[in-house]
Amino acid sequence: MEHTFRAAYQNCLIRPLRESDIEHLRVWRNNTQLSRYLTPIPEITPAMQLDWFHRSQSDPNILTFAVEETLRFRRLIGSVSLYDFQGTVAEVGKIMIGDDEARGKSLGFYSNLMTAYIGFEKLGLTRVIAHVHEENQASMKCFLRIGYTVTGRRPFMQDGYECELECSREHFYAAHPELPEISIQEESTSR
């Protein structure tokens, strides 16, 4: 859905995804090394990416954020989404830090933390779930650091297993005394 939420913490900003961002996302999603733990899909063309962007902007069941590094690189470095809203529960995922220089610098953690915080603080969620391939150790470490617990395991489409994780609002707030340092704002709708 089209939204106006943005949040900043440390050297990371999440903001609404814009059409000018989508070519970066397309290139990163087509990179088989970066997308090896994501749901397999065919090669994405620019036209397919544009169609996806317009559909996602009008879909009330998905909130996509662009992720920017704000101090060293000062550019788009990835994306993250909240989606599959079921009452007061949603899934966080479609997380990708695609910029080679930005990986391994806690930006996935910061963006994931802020996305969950927006879900709890602004959207009234009581629980957030995620699905992570068990071999994706960086993502698994990130989710556990945020306060998620593993609640299940199932075969992944291609190979291996995917873990289901969840985090309640209460557990999230108790685990993160730094939340007051996170600035959540809403952008002006004029761009």
Tab-separated table of C-alpha atoms in Angstrom, residues 14-191:
chain	number	residue	atom	x	y	z
A	14	ILE	CA	13.465	3.354	6.270
A	15	ARG	CA	10.999	5.274	4.135
A	16	PRO	CA	8.274	4.608	1.576
A	17	LEU	CA	9.506	2.868	-1.558
A	18	ARG	CA	9.466	5.127	-4.603
A	19	GLU	CA	9.334	4.270	-8.271
A	20	SER	CA	12.872	5.662	-8.645
A	21	ASP	CA	14.090	2.889	-6.258
A	22	ILE	CA	12.716	-0.112	-8.057
A	23	GLU	CA	15.479	-0.682	-10.621
A	24	HIS	CA	17.948	-1.238	-7.763
A	25	LEU	CA	15.569	-3.743	-6.182
A	26	ARG	CA	15.089	-5.521	-9.513
A	27	VAL	CA	18.838	-5.907	-10.039
A	28	TRP	CA	19.357	-7.160	-6.480
A	29	ARG	CA	16.417	-9.597	-6.668
A	30	ASN	CA	17.757	-11.029	-9.939
A	31	ASN	CA	21.145	-11.684	-8.305
A	32	THR	CA	20.989	-15.393	-7.454
A	33	GLN	CA	23.499	-15.055	-4.614
A	34	LEU	CA	21.426	-12.355	-2.915
A	35	SER	CA	18.094	-14.099	-3.461
A	36	ARG	CA	19.090	-17.698	-2.751
A	37	TYR	CA	17.033	-17.786	0.471
A	38	LEU	CA	14.004	-16.020	-1.010
A	39	THR	CA	11.053	-17.603	-2.775
A	40	PRO	CA	12.353	-18.601	-6.213
A	41	ILE	CA	10.943	-16.566	-9.096
A	42	PRO	CA	11.884	-16.140	-12.777
A	43	GLU	CA	14.149	-13.334	-13.958
A	44	ILE	CA	12.412	-9.983	-13.394
A	45	THR	CA	12.254	-7.574	-16.343
A	46	PRO	CA	11.945	-3.788	-15.910
A	47	ALA	CA	8.312	-3.997	-17.063
A	48	MET	CA	7.561	-6.741	-14.532
A	49	GLN	CA	9.181	-4.692	-11.768
A	50	LEU	CA	7.142	-1.611	-12.644
A	51	ASP	CA	3.941	-3.679	-12.684
A	52	TRP	CA	4.862	-5.164	-9.271
A	53	PHE	CA	5.488	-1.666	-7.878
A	54	HIS	CA	2.097	-0.342	-9.002
A	55	ARG	CA	0.281	-3.429	-7.738
A	56	SER	CA	2.040	-3.300	-4.357
A	57	GLN	CA	1.271	0.418	-3.970
A	58	SER	CA	-2.444	-0.296	-4.311
A	59	ASP	CA	-2.443	-3.524	-2.256
A	60	PRO	CA	-3.651	-2.827	1.317
A	61	ASN	CA	-1.935	-6.025	2.440
A	62	ILE	CA	1.689	-4.934	1.881
A	63	LEU	CA	3.774	-2.049	3.205
A	64	THR	CA	7.208	-1.791	1.544
A	65	PHE	CA	10.085	0.325	2.789
A	66	ALA	CA	13.259	1.449	1.084
A	67	VAL	CA	16.308	1.147	3.336
A	68	GLU	CA	18.981	3.844	3.197
A	69	GLU	CA	22.332	4.166	4.925
A	70	THR	CA	22.585	7.803	6.030
A	71	LEU	CA	26.167	8.484	7.146
A	72	ARG	CA	28.795	6.711	5.062
A	73	PHE	CA	27.062	5.705	1.818
A	74	ARG	CA	24.026	8.013	1.869
A	75	ARG	CA	22.069	5.920	-0.581
A	76	LEU	CA	19.487	3.194	-1.026
A	77	ILE	CA	20.927	-0.105	0.190
A	78	GLY	CA	17.922	-2.413	0.419
A	79	SER	CA	14.271	-2.969	1.250
A	80	VAL	CA	11.979	-4.561	3.835
A	81	SER	CA	8.217	-5.168	3.973
A	82	LEU	CA	5.328	-5.790	6.327
A	83	TYR	CA	2.652	-7.879	4.636
A	84	ASP	CA	-0.023	-10.544	4.969
A	85	PHE	CA	-1.971	-8.593	7.593
A	86	GLN	CA	-4.346	-10.858	9.525
A	87	GLY	CA	-6.076	-8.680	12.110
A	88	THR	CA	-3.334	-7.588	14.527
A	89	VAL	CA	-0.710	-9.963	13.093
A	90	ALA	CA	1.536	-9.373	10.082
A	91	GLU	CA	4.638	-10.858	8.548
A	92	VAL	CA	7.912	-8.997	8.190
A	93	GLY	CA	10.115	-10.110	5.334
A	94	LYS	CA	11.212	-9.553	1.779
A	95	ILE	CA	14.291	-8.149	3.492
A	96	MET	CA	17.281	-7.557	1.307
A	97	ILE	CA	20.413	-5.546	1.878
A	98	GLY	CA	21.452	-5.577	-1.760
A	99	ASP	CA	24.273	-3.044	-1.721
A	100	ASP	CA	27.544	-5.004	-1.435
A	101	GLU	CA	29.248	-2.352	0.699
A	102	ALA	CA	26.353	-2.159	3.159
A	103	ARG	CA	26.100	-5.816	4.160
A	104	GLY	CA	27.512	-6.891	7.507
A	105	LYS	CA	27.054	-3.460	9.111
A	106	SER	CA	23.872	-4.094	11.178
A	107	LEU	CA	21.668	-2.298	8.639
A	108	GLY	CA	19.450	-5.356	8.205
A	109	PHE	CA	18.983	-5.437	11.981
A	110	TYR	CA	18.187	-1.717	12.187
A	111	SER	CA	15.728	-1.812	9.288
A	112	ASN	CA	14.009	-4.926	10.633
A	113	LEU	CA	13.821	-3.389	14.129
A	114	MET	CA	12.267	-0.172	12.803
A	115	THR	CA	9.792	-2.055	10.602
A	116	ALA	CA	8.536	-4.106	13.550
A	117	TYR	CA	8.396	-0.941	15.678
A	118	ILE	CA	6.219	0.831	13.094
A	119	GLY	CA	3.987	-2.254	13.013
A	120	PHE	CA	3.551	-2.282	16.776
A	121	GLU	CA	3.546	1.468	17.419
A	122	LYS	CA	1.629	2.852	14.427
A	123	LEU	CA	-0.383	-0.072	13.038
A	124	GLY	CA	-1.478	-1.650	16.328
A	125	LEU	CA	0.033	-5.058	15.654
A	126	THR	CA	0.264	-7.456	18.595
A	127	ARG	CA	2.476	-10.027	16.901
A	128	VAL	CA	4.859	-10.132	13.965
A	129	ILE	CA	5.964	-13.327	12.261
A	130	ALA	CA	8.798	-14.112	9.850
A	131	HIS	CA	10.028	-17.030	7.770
A	132	VAL	CA	13.775	-17.563	7.490
A	133	HIS	CA	15.709	-20.301	5.713
A	134	GLU	CA	17.618	-22.180	8.396
A	135	GLU	CA	20.892	-21.793	6.470
A	136	ASN	CA	20.498	-18.018	6.332
A	137	GLN	CA	22.517	-17.498	9.487
A	138	ALA	CA	22.775	-13.703	9.155
A	139	SER	CA	18.988	-13.301	8.994
A	140	MET	CA	18.404	-15.852	11.727
A	141	LYS	CA	20.850	-14.038	14.020
A	142	CYS	CA	19.145	-10.706	13.229
A	143	PHE	CA	15.646	-11.976	14.038
A	144	LEU	CA	16.750	-13.659	17.268
A	145	ARG	CA	18.558	-10.456	18.316
A	146	ILE	CA	15.305	-8.531	17.776
A	147	GLY	CA	13.483	-10.949	20.082
A	148	TYR	CA	11.809	-13.420	17.752
A	149	THR	CA	11.558	-17.043	18.813
A	150	VAL	CA	11.426	-20.060	16.513
A	151	THR	CA	7.911	-21.518	16.546
A	152	GLY	CA	8.101	-24.024	13.703
A	153	ARG	CA	10.011	-25.514	10.790
A	154	ARG	CA	8.879	-26.645	7.346
A	155	PRO	CA	10.488	-27.773	4.074
A	156	PHE	CA	11.568	-24.909	1.832
A	157	MET	CA	10.456	-24.847	-1.828
A	158	GLN	CA	13.885	-25.590	-3.260
A	159	ASP	CA	15.897	-27.353	-0.574
A	160	GLY	CA	16.469	-27.331	3.145
A	161	TYR	CA	14.068	-25.962	5.710
A	162	GLU	CA	12.511	-22.664	6.578
A	163	CYS	CA	11.918	-21.655	10.192
A	164	GLU	CA	8.858	-19.753	11.332
A	165	LEU	CA	9.607	-17.118	13.946
A	166	GLU	CA	7.382	-14.778	15.907
A	167	CYS	CA	7.681	-11.816	18.228
A	168	SER	CA	4.936	-10.391	20.422
A	169	ARG	CA	4.523	-6.700	21.057
A	170	GLU	CA	5.194	-7.191	24.786
A	171	HIS	CA	8.375	-9.169	24.224
A	172	PHE	CA	9.601	-6.678	21.611
A	173	TYR	CA	9.145	-3.648	23.886
A	174	ALA	CA	10.728	-5.439	26.862
A	175	ALA	CA	13.759	-6.488	24.791
A	176	HIS	CA	14.512	-3.021	23.360
A	177	PRO	CA	15.194	-0.161	25.757
A	178	GLU	CA	16.562	1.793	22.770
A	179	LEU	CA	13.111	2.230	21.190
A	180	PRO	CA	12.765	5.872	22.339
A	181	GLU	CA	15.862	6.609	20.204
A	182	ILE	CA	13.997	5.542	17.068
A	183	SER	CA	12.334	8.439	15.327
A	184	ILE	CA	9.087	7.516	13.564
A	185	GLN	CA	7.562	10.192	11.362
A	186	GLU	CA	5.176	10.469	8.486
A	187	GLU	CA	6.334	12.007	5.212
A	188	SER	CA	4.473	14.745	3.475
A	189	THR	CA	2.435	13.199	0.676
A	190	SER	CA	3.812	15.700	-1.861
A	191	ARG	CA	7.043	14.381	-3.346
